[in-house]
Coordinates of C-alpha atoms in Angstrom, one line a residue:
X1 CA 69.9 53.0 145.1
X2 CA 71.8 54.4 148.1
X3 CA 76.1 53.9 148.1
X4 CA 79.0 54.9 150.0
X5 CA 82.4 55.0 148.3
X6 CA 84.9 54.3 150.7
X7 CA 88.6 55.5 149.5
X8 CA 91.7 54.2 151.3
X9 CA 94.5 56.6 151.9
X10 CA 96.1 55.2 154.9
X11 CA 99.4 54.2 152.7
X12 CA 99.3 57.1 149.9
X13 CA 102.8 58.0 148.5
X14 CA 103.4 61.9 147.9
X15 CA 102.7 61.8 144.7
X16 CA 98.9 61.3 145.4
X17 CA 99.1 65.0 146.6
X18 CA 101.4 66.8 143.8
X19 CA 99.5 69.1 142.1
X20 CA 100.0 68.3 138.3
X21 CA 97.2 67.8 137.1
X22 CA 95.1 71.2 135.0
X23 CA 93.4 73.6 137.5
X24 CA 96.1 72.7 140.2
X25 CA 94.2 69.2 141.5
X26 CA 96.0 66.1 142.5
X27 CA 95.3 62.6 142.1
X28 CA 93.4 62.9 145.3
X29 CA 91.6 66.1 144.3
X30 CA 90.7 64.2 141.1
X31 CA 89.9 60.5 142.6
X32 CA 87.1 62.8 145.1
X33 CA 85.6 64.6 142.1
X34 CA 85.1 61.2 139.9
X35 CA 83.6 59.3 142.7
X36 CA 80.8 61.5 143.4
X37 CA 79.5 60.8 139.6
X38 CA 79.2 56.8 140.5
X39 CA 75.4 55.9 140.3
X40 CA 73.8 56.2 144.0
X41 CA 76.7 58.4 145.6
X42 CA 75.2 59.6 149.1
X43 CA 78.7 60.1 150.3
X44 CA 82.6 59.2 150.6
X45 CA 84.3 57.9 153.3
X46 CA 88.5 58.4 153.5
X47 CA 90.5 56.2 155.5
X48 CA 93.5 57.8 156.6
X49 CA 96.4 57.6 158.9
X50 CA 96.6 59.2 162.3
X51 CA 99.1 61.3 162.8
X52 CA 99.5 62.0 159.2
X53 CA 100.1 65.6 158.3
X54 CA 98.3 65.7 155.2
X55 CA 94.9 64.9 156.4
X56 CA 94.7 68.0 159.0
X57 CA 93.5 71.6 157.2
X58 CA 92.0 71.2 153.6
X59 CA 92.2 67.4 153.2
X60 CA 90.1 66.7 156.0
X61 CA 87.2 68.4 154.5
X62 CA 87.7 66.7 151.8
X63 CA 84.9 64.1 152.9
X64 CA 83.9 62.0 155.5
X65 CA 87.1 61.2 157.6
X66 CA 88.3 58.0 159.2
X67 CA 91.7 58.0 160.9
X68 CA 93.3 54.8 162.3
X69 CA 96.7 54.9 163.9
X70 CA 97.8 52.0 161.3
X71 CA 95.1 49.9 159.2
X72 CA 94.8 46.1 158.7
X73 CA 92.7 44.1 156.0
X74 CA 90.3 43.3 159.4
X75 CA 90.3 46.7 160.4
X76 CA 89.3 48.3 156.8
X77 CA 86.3 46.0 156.5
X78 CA 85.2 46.3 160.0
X79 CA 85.5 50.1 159.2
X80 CA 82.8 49.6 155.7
X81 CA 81.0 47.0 157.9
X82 CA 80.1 49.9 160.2
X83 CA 80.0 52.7 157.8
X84 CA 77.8 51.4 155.3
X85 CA 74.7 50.3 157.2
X86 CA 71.6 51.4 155.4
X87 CA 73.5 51.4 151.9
X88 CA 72.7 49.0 148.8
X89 CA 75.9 48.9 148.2
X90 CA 79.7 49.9 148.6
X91 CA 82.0 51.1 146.3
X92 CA 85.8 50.7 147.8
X93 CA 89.0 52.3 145.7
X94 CA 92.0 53.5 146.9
X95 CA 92.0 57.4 147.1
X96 CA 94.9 57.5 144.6
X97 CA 93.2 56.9 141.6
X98 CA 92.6 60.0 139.9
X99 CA 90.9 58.3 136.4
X100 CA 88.3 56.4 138.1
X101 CA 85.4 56.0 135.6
X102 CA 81.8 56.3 136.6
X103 CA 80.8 54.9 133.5
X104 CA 82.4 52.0 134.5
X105 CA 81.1 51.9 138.0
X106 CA 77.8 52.4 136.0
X107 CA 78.0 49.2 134.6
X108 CA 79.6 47.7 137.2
X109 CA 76.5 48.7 139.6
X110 CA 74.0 47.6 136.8
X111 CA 75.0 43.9 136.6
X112 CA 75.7 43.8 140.7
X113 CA 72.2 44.4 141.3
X114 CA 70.3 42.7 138.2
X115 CA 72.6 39.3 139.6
X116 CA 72.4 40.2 143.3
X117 CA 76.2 39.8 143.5
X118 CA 77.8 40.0 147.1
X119 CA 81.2 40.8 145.5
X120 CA 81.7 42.5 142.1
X121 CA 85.1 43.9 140.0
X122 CA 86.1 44.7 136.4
X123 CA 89.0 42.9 134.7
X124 CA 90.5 43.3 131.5
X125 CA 91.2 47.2 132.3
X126 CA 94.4 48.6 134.0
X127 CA 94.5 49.2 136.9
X128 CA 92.8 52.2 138.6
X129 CA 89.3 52.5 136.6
X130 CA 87.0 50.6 138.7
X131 CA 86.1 50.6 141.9
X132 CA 85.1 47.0 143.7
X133 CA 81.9 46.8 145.1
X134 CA 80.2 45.2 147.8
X135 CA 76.7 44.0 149.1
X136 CA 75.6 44.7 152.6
X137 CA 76.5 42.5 155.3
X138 CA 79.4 41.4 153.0
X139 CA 82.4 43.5 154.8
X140 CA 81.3 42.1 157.9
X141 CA 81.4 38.6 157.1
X142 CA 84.8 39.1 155.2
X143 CA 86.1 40.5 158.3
X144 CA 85.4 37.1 160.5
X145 CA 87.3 34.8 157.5
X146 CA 90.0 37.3 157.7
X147 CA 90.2 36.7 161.4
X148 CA 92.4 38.1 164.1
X149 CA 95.8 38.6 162.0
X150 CA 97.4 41.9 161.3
X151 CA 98.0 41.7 157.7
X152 CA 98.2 45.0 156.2
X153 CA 95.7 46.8 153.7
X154 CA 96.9 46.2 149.8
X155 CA 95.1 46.9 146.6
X156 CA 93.9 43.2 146.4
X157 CA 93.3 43.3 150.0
X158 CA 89.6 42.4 149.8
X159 CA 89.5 39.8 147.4
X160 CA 92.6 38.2 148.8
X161 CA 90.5 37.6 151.4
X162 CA 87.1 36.6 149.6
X163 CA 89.9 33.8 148.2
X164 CA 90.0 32.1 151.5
X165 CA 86.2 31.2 150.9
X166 CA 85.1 32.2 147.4
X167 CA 83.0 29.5 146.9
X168 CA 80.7 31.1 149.5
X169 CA 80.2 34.2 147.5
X170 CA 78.1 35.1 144.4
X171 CA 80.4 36.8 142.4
X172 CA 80.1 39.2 138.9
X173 CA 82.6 40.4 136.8
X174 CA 82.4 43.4 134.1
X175 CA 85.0 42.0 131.6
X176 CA 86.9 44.4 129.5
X177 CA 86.7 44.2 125.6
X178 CA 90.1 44.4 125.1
X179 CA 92.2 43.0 127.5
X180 CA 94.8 44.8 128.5
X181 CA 96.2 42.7 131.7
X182 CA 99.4 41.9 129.8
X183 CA 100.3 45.5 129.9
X184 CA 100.8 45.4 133.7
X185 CA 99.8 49.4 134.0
X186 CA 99.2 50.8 137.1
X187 CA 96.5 54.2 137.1
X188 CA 97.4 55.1 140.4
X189 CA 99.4 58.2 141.8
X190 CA 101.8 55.3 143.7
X191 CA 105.5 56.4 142.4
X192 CA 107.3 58.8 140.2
X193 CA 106.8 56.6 137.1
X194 CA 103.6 55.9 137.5
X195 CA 102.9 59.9 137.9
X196 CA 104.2 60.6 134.7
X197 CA 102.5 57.9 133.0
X198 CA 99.1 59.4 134.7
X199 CA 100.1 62.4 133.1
X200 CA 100.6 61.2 129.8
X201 CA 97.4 59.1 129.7
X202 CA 95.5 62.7 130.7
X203 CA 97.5 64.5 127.7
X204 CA 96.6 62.0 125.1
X205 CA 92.7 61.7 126.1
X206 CA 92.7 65.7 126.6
X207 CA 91.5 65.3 129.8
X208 CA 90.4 62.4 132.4
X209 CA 90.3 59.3 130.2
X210 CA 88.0 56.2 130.7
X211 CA 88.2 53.1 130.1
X212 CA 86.8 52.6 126.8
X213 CA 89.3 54.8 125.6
X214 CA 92.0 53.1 127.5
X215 CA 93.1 50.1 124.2
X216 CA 92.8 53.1 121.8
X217 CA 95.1 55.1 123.6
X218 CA 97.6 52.4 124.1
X219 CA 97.3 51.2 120.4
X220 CA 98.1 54.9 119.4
X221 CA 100.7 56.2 121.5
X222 CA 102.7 52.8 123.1
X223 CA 105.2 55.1 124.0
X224 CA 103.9 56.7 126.6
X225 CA 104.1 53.6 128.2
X226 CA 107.8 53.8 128.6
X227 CA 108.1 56.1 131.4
X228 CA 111.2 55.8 134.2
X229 CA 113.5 52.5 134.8
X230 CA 112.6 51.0 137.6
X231 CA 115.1 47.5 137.6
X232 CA 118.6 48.0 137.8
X233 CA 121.2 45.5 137.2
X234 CA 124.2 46.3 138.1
X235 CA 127.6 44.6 137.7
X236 CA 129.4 43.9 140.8
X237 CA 132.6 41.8 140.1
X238 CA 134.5 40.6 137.1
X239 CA 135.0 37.2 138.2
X240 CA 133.3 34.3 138.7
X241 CA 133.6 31.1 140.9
X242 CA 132.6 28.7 137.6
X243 CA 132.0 28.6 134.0
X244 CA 127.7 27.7 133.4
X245 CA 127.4 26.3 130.1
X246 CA 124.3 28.8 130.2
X247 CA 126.1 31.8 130.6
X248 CA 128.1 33.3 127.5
X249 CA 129.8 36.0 130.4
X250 CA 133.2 34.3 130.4
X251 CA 133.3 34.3 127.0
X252 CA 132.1 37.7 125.8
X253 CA 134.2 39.2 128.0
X254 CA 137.4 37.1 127.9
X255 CA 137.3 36.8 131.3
X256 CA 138.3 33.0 132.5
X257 CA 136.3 31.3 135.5
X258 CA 138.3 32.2 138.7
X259 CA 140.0 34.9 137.8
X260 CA 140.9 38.0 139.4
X261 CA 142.3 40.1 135.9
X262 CA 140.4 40.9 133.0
X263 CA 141.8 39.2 129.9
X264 CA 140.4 42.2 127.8
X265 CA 137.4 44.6 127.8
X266 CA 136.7 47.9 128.6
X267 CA 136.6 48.0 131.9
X268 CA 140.2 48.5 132.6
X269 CA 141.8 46.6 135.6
X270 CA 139.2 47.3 138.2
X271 CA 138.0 43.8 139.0
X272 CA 134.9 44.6 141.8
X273 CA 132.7 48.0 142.0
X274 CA 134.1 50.9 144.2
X275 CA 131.1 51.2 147.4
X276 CA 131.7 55.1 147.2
X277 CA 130.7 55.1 143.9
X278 CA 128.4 52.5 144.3
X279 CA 126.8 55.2 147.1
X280 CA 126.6 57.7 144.7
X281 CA 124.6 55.9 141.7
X282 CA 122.3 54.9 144.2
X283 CA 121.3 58.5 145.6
X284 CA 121.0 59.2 141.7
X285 CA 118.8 56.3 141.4
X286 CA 116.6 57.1 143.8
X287 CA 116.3 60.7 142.6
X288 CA 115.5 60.1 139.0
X289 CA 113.9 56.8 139.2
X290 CA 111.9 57.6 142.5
X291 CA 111.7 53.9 143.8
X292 CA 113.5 50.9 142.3
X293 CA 114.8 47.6 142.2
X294 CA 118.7 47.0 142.4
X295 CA 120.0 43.5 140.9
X296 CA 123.8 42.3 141.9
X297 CA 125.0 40.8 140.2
X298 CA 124.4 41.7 136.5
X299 CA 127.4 39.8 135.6
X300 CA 130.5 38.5 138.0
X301 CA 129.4 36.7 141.8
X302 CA 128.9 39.3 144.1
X303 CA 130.1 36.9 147.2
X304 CA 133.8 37.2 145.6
X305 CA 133.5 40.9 146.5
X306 CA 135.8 41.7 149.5
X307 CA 133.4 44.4 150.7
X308 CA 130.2 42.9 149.4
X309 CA 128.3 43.1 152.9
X310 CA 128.6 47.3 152.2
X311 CA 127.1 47.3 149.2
X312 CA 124.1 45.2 150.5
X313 CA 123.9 47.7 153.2
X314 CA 124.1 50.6 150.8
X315 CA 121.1 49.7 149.5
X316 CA 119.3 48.9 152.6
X317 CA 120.0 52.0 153.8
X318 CA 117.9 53.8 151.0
X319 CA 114.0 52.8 151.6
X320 CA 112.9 53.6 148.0
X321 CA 115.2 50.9 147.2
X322 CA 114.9 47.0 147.0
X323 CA 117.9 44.5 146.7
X324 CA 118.1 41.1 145.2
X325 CA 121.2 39.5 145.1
X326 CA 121.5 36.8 142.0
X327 CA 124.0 34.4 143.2
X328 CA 125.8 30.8 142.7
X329 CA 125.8 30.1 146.0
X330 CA 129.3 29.9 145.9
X331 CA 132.0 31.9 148.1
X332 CA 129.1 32.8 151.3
X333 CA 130.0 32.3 155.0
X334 CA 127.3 31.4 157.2
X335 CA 128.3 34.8 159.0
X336 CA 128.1 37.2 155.6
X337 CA 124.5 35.5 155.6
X338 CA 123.1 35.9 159.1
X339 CA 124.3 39.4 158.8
X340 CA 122.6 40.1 155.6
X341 CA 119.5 38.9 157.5
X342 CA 120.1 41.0 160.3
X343 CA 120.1 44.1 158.0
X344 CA 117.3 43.3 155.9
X345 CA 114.3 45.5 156.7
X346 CA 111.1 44.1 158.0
X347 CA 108.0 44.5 155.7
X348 CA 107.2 44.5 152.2
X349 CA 106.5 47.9 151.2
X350 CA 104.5 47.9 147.6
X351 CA 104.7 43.8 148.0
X352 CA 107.8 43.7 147.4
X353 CA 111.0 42.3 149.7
X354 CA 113.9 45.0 150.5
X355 CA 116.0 41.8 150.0
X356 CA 115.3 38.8 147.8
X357 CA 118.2 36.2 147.5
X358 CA 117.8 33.9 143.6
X359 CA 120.6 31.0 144.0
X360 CA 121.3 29.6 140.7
X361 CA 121.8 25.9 141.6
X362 CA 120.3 24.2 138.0
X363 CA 119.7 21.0 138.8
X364 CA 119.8 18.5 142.5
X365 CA 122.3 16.6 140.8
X366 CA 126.0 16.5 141.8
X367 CA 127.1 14.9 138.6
X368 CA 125.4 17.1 136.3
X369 CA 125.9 20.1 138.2
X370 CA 129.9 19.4 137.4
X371 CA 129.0 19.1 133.7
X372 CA 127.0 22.3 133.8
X373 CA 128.9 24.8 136.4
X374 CA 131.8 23.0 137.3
X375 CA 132.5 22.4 140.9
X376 CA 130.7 23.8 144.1
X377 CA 127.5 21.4 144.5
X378 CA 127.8 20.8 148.1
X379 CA 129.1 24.6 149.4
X380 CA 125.7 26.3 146.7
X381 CA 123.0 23.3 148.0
X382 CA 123.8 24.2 151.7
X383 CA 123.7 28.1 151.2
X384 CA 120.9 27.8 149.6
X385 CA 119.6 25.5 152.6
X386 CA 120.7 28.4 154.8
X387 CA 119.2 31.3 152.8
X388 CA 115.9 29.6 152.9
X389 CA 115.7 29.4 156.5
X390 CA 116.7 33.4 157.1
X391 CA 114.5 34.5 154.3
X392 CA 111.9 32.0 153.9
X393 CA 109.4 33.9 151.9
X394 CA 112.0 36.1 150.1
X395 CA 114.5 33.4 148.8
X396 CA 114.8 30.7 146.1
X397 CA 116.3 28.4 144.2
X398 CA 116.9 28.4 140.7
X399 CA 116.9 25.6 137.5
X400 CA 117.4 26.6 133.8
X401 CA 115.0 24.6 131.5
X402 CA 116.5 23.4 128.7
X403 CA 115.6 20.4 126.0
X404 CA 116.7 17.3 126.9
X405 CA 116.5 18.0 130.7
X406 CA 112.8 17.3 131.7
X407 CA 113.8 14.8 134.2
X408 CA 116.3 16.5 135.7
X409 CA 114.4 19.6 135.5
X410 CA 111.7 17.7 138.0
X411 CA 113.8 15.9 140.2
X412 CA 115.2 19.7 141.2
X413 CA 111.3 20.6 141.3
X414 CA 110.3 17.9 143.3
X415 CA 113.3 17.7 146.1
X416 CA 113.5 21.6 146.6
X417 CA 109.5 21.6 146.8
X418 CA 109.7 19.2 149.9
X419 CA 112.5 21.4 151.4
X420 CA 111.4 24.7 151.0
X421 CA 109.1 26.8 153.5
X422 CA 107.1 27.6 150.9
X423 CA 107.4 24.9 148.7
X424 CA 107.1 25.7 144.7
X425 CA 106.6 29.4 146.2
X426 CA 110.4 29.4 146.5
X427 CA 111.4 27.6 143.1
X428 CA 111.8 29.8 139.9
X429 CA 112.1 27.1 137.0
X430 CA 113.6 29.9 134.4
X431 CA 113.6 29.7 130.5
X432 CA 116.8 29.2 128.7
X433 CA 118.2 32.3 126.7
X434 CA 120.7 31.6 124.1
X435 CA 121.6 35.4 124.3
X436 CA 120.5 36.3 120.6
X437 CA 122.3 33.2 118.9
X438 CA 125.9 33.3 121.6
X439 CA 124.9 30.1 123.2
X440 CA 123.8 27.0 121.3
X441 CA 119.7 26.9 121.2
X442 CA 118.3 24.6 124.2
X443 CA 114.6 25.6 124.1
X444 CA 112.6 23.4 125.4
X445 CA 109.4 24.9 123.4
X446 CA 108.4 28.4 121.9
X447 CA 106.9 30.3 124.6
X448 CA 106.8 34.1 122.6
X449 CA 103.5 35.4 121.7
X450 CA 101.7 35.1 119.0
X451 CA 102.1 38.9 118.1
X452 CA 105.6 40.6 118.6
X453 CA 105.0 42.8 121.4
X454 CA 107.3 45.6 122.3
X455 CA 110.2 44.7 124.5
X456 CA 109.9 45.1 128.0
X457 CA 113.3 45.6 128.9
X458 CA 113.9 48.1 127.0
X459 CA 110.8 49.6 128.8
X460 CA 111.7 49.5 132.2
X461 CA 115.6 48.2 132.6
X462 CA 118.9 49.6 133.1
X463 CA 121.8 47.9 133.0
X464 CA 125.2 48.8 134.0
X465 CA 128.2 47.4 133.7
X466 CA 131.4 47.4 136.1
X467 CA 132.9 50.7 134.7
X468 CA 129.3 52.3 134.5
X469 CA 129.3 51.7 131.2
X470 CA 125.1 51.0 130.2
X471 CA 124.6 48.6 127.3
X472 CA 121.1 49.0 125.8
X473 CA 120.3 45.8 127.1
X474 CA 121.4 42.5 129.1
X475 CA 122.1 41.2 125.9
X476 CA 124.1 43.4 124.2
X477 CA 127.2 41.0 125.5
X478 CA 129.6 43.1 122.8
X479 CA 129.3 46.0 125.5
X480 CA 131.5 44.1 127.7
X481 CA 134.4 45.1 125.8
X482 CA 133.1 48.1 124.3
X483 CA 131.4 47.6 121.3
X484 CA 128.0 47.7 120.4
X485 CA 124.9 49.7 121.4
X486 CA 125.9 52.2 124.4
X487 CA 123.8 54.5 125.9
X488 CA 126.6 56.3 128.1
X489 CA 127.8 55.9 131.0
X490 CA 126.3 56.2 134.8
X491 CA 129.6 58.0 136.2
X492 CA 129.9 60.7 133.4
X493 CA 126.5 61.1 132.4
X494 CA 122.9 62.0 133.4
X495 CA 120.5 59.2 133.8
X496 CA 117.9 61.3 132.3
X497 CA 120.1 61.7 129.4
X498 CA 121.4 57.9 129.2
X499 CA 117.7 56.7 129.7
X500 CA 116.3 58.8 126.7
X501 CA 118.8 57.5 124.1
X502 CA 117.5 54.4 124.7
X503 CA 113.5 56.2 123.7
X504 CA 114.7 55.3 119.8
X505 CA 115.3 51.4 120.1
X506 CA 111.9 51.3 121.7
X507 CA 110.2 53.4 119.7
X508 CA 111.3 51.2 116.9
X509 CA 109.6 48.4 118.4
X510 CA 106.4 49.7 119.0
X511 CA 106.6 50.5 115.5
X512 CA 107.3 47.3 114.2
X513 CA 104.4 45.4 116.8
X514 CA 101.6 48.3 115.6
X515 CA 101.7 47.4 112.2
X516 CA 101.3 43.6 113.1
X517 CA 104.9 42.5 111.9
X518 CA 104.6 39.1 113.7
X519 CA 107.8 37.2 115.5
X520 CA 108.5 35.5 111.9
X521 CA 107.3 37.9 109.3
X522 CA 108.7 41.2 111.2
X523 CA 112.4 40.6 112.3
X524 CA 114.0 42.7 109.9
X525 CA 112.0 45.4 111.3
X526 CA 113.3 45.1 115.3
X527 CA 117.0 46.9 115.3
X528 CA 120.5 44.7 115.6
X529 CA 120.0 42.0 117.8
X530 CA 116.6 42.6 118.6
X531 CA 115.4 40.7 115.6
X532 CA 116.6 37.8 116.8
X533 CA 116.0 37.8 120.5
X534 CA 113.3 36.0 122.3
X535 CA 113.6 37.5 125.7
X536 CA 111.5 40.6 125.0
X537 CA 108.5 39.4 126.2
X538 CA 110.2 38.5 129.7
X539 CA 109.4 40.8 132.6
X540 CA 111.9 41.6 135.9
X541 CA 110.0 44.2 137.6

């Protein structure tokens, strides 16, 4: 059997390159060594970027080079197409995937030709372990679905386009034994978390793990799993335009709907976040966290900020950064939106919008939408309206589910579907939280698994309060006036330092989920509210 691996490093972050791995390789350096061990290697192709610096001295003999000025989906397969003439197969990776396992690529190669698959992946695994692989004359054909757009080259850039006819294709699948997709890991030298948790994973295996090892490891050391934060939410304001009977804010922080002066807390009288300071936390963001997502408003309606346009921008202005603004709609001139348009970035580096707008609208009823947030229908409907047409594929509208509602809950489905660019693509139907017992219970069912899992926002969250004060989570609500679990504070103490207090509180969960303690049976073992809380199984980012 003869193969080509093809390795894409057209879009590698520097962290690809960093040396940090024993013997002074890099993912790269790594990612080159394990592909040579896949059955029927005869060579490896990398695709990199013109002009790029790294690929000139010792990285261009590091195989068979292709440099593009920029890369497409089109252009990548027409580039295999070519290469790979005369080849039983193709194996295709990114070149930032230091663990990936030929054993794998073994088995993967075994069943691809026994079946005489034309396309053929693993799942079950994270991320990072297996290659894809292709049959000959496949990339070609691929490349006349995908047609003349310019759509840029992802990690599920080749089956994203075997989706536009995969009905056409014999396909095979090497399924893992455990699955792991839940875990949402990511074995590629992409960002500064993911570095460290490639690091970890090659500490606990004693060297380059596969993917038979990959559950064990996981079951044994969960914690390793926790590595930097990567969503922020951060509280912009104090006050808010209404009073949602699905938000306990008001009230756990004795701050009335309107107004412009705390009634208590410990945020002193500062009613809306200072943009200097603002500035700063986000330069020390980016440096500990590497990339990250920013969420304003963690509590309070950013629109009744008088400067909110400059912390929008502040963000923008920081490229390892992403914004999304959680809003009621309420308090938004047509201007503040066009302008946030306007400064939005084009692209969606990673997949992921610079700028997402969620407006919380609840329900397409005037009536009930009095009874629920008090007044505002018409002004939140038509900014959302508005918001949809600047950002059609990074904005939506919100509804709560909650028992009792189903109707309602659908007629809000059903008339923003018709109205949205995208349709449902744009509608988040959300689950009710009852904030560990604050609000009454409105569940419309038990969605939490069947196992207590460890809390994922604990994991990769943190929040921050108006005076920078960082509860240990969203729903520690007795933070807002300075009580309960604390982890410091953003403008007096390290983030390094805040985020590692909160290593015990997680640590106690994965406890508590490895010994089986299920949802029921295992609450006395999750810490303060935790034992009650049903969000930990929600995910942000």
């Amino acid at each position: 059997m003869k193969a080509l691996v093809f390795l894409y490093g057209g879009d590698l972050r520097s962290q690809a390159f960093e040396k940090v791995f024993p013997g002074g390789k890099s993912a790269f350096d790594l990612a080159l060594e394990r592909v040579r061990l896949f059955p029927g290697w005869q060579g490896t192709v990398v695709l990199g970027r013109e002009g790029d610096p790294r690929w000139e001295g010792g990285l261009a003999a590091s195989g068979d080079l292709v440099l593009k000025p920029r890369w497409n989906r089109k252009e990548l397969l027409e580039t295999i197409s070519r290469r790979s003439q005369g080849c039983d197969l193709s194996y295709v990776a990114w070149a930032d995937c230091p663990f990936l396992d030929p054993d794998l690529a073994a088995a993967l190669a075994a069943r691809h030709v026994e079946y005489a698959a034309e396309y053929s992946y693993a799942d079950g695994w994270p991320y990072g372990f297996a290659p894809e692989l292709l049959a000959p004359g496949v990339p070609g054909i691929l490349a006349a679905i995908e047609g003349d757009g310019d759509n840029p080259v992802g990690r599920d850039s080749i089956f994203a386009v075997l989706q536009k006819d995969i009905n056409s294709f014999d396909i095979e699948t090497e399924i893992s034994p455990v699955d792991l997709r839940s875990r949402r890991l990511c074995l590629a030298a992409d960002s500064k978390r993911n570095l460290l948790l490639l690091d970890r994973f090659y500490a606990a295996a004693g060297g380059v793990p596969v993917a038979a090892a990959a559950a064990g490891i996981i079951a044994e050391q969960p914690g390793i799993l926790r590595t930097l934060p990567v969503f922020y939410p951060v509280q912009a304001a104090r006050p808010c335009p209404q009073s949602s009977a699905f938000c306990p804010y008001p009230a756990a922080a004795r701050t009335p709907a309107g107004t412009q002066s705390p009634a208590g807390g410990a945020a002193g009288g500062e009613d809306f976040l200072d943009p200097g300071k603002f500035g700063e936390l986000l330069d020390r963001i980016a440096d500990f966290s590497g990339d990250a997502v920013i969420d304003l408003s963690l509590w309070g309606e950013l629109a009744l900020h008088p400067r909110r346009m400059d912390l929008i921008r502040l963000v923008l202005e920081r490229p390892q950064l992403a914004l999304v603004v959680e809003t009621s709609g309420v308090g938004w001139s047509a201007g503040d939106l066009e302008e946030a348009a306007a400064l939005a970035p084009a692209g969606r580096p990673a997949g992921i919008s610079r700028l997402s707008w969620i407006v919380s609208l609840d329900t397409a009823d005037p009536a009930r939408y009095r009874e629920i947030r008090g007044p505002g229908f018409t002004e939140a409907a038509e900014c959302a309206r508005k918001l949809l047409s600047l950002f059609p594929a990074d904005a939506y509208v919100q509804a709560i589910r909650t028992a009792g509602a189903e109707d309602d809950i659908e007629k809000f489905y059903r008339g923003w579907k018709d109205l949205a660019p995208q349709g449902n693509g744009n509608i988040i139907i959300q689950k009710y939280d009852d904030f560990c017992g604050s609000l009454p219970k409105r569940q419309t069912s038990d969605l939490s698994p069947v196992e207590r899992q460890s809390c994922w926002h604990l994991m990769r969250d943190l929040p921050v309060l108006l005076d920078g004060t960082v509860p240990l989570c969203r729903e520690e609500l007795s933070a807002l006036t300075g009580e309960g679990r604390i982890l410091g504070n953003v403008y007096r103490d390290p983030l390094e330092t805040i985020w590692s207090r909160g290593e015990r509180y997680y640590a106690e969960h994965c406890e508590a989920a490895r010994h089986d303690l299920g949802a029921a049976a295992g609450k006395a073992a999750y810490p303060g509210l935790c034992a009650g809380c049903d969000e930990y199984y929600t995910f942000n980012f």
